[in-house]
Short mmCIF file of C-alpha atoms in Angstrom, two decimals:
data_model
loop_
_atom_site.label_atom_id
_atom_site.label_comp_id
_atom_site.label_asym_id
_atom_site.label_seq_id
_atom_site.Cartn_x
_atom_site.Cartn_y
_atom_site.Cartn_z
CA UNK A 1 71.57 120.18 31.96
CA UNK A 2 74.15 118.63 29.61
CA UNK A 3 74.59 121.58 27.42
CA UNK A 4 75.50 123.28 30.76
CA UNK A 5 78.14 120.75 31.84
CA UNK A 6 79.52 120.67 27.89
CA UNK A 7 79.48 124.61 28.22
CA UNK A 8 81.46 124.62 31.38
CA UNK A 9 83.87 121.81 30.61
CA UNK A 10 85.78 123.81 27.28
CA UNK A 11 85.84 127.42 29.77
CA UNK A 12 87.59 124.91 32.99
CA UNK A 13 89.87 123.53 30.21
CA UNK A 14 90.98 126.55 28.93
CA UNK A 15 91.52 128.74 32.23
CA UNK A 16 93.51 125.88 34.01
CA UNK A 17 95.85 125.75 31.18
CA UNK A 18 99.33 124.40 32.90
CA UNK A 19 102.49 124.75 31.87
CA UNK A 20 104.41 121.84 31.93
CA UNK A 21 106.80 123.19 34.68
CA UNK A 22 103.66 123.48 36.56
CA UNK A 23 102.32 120.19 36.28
CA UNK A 24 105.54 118.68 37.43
CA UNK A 25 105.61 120.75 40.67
CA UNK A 26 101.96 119.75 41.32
CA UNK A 27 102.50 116.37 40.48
CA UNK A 28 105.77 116.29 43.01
CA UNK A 29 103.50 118.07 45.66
CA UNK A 30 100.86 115.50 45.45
CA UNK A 31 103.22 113.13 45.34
CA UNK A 32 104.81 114.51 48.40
CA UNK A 33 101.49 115.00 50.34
CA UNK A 34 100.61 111.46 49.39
CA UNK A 35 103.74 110.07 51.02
CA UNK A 36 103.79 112.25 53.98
CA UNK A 37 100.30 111.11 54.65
CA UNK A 38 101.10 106.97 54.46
CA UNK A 39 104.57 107.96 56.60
CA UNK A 40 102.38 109.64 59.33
CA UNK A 41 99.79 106.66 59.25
CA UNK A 42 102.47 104.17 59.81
CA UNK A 43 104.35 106.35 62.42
CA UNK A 44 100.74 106.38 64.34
CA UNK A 45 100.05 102.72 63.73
CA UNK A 46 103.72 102.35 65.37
CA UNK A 47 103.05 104.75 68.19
CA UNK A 48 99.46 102.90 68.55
CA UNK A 49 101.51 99.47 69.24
CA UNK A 50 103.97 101.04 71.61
CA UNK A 51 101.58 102.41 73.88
CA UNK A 52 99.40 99.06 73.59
CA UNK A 53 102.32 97.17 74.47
CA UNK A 54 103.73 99.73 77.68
CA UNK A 55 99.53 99.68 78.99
CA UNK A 56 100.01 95.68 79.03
CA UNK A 57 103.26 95.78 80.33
CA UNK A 58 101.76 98.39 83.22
CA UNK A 59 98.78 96.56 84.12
CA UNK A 60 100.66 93.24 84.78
CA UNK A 61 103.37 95.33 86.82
CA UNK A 62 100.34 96.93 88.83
CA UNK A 63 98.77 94.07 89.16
CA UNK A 64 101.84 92.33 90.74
CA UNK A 65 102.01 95.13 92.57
CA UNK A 66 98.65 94.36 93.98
CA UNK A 67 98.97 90.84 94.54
CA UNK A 68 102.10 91.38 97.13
CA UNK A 69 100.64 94.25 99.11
CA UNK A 70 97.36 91.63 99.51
CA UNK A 71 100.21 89.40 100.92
CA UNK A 72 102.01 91.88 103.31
CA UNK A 73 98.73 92.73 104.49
CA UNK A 74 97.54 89.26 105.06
#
């Protein structure tokens, strides 16, 4: 099994032979992805918040709402 993976390891090497032009632009688009990715986590953590915060800030307002129709009613 190791002379396979020795084999294989020279032929990968020599068919994904970059130019350095090429390299760069991969590098950039990881780089890219990478920082799209982290921007789109915080932007959900953010949204995550919001919507925590406008669900607390709707269950106290119905639950206000509750408490004074109890006391019209009463």
């Amino acid at each position: 099994m190791n002379s396979v993976k020795k084999a294989s390891i020279p032929q990968s090497n020599e068919s994904s032979n970059l130019t350095i032009t090429e390299a760069c632009i991969m590098a950039i688009a990881m780089i890219t992805a990478l920082s799209l990715q982290a921007h789109a986590k915080s932007q959900n953590r953010q949204l995550a918040a919001n919507l925590e915060s406008d669900f607390e800030s709707l269950t106290e307002c119905k639950t206000s709402e509750m408490k004074i129709s109890n006391q019209v009613g009463q």
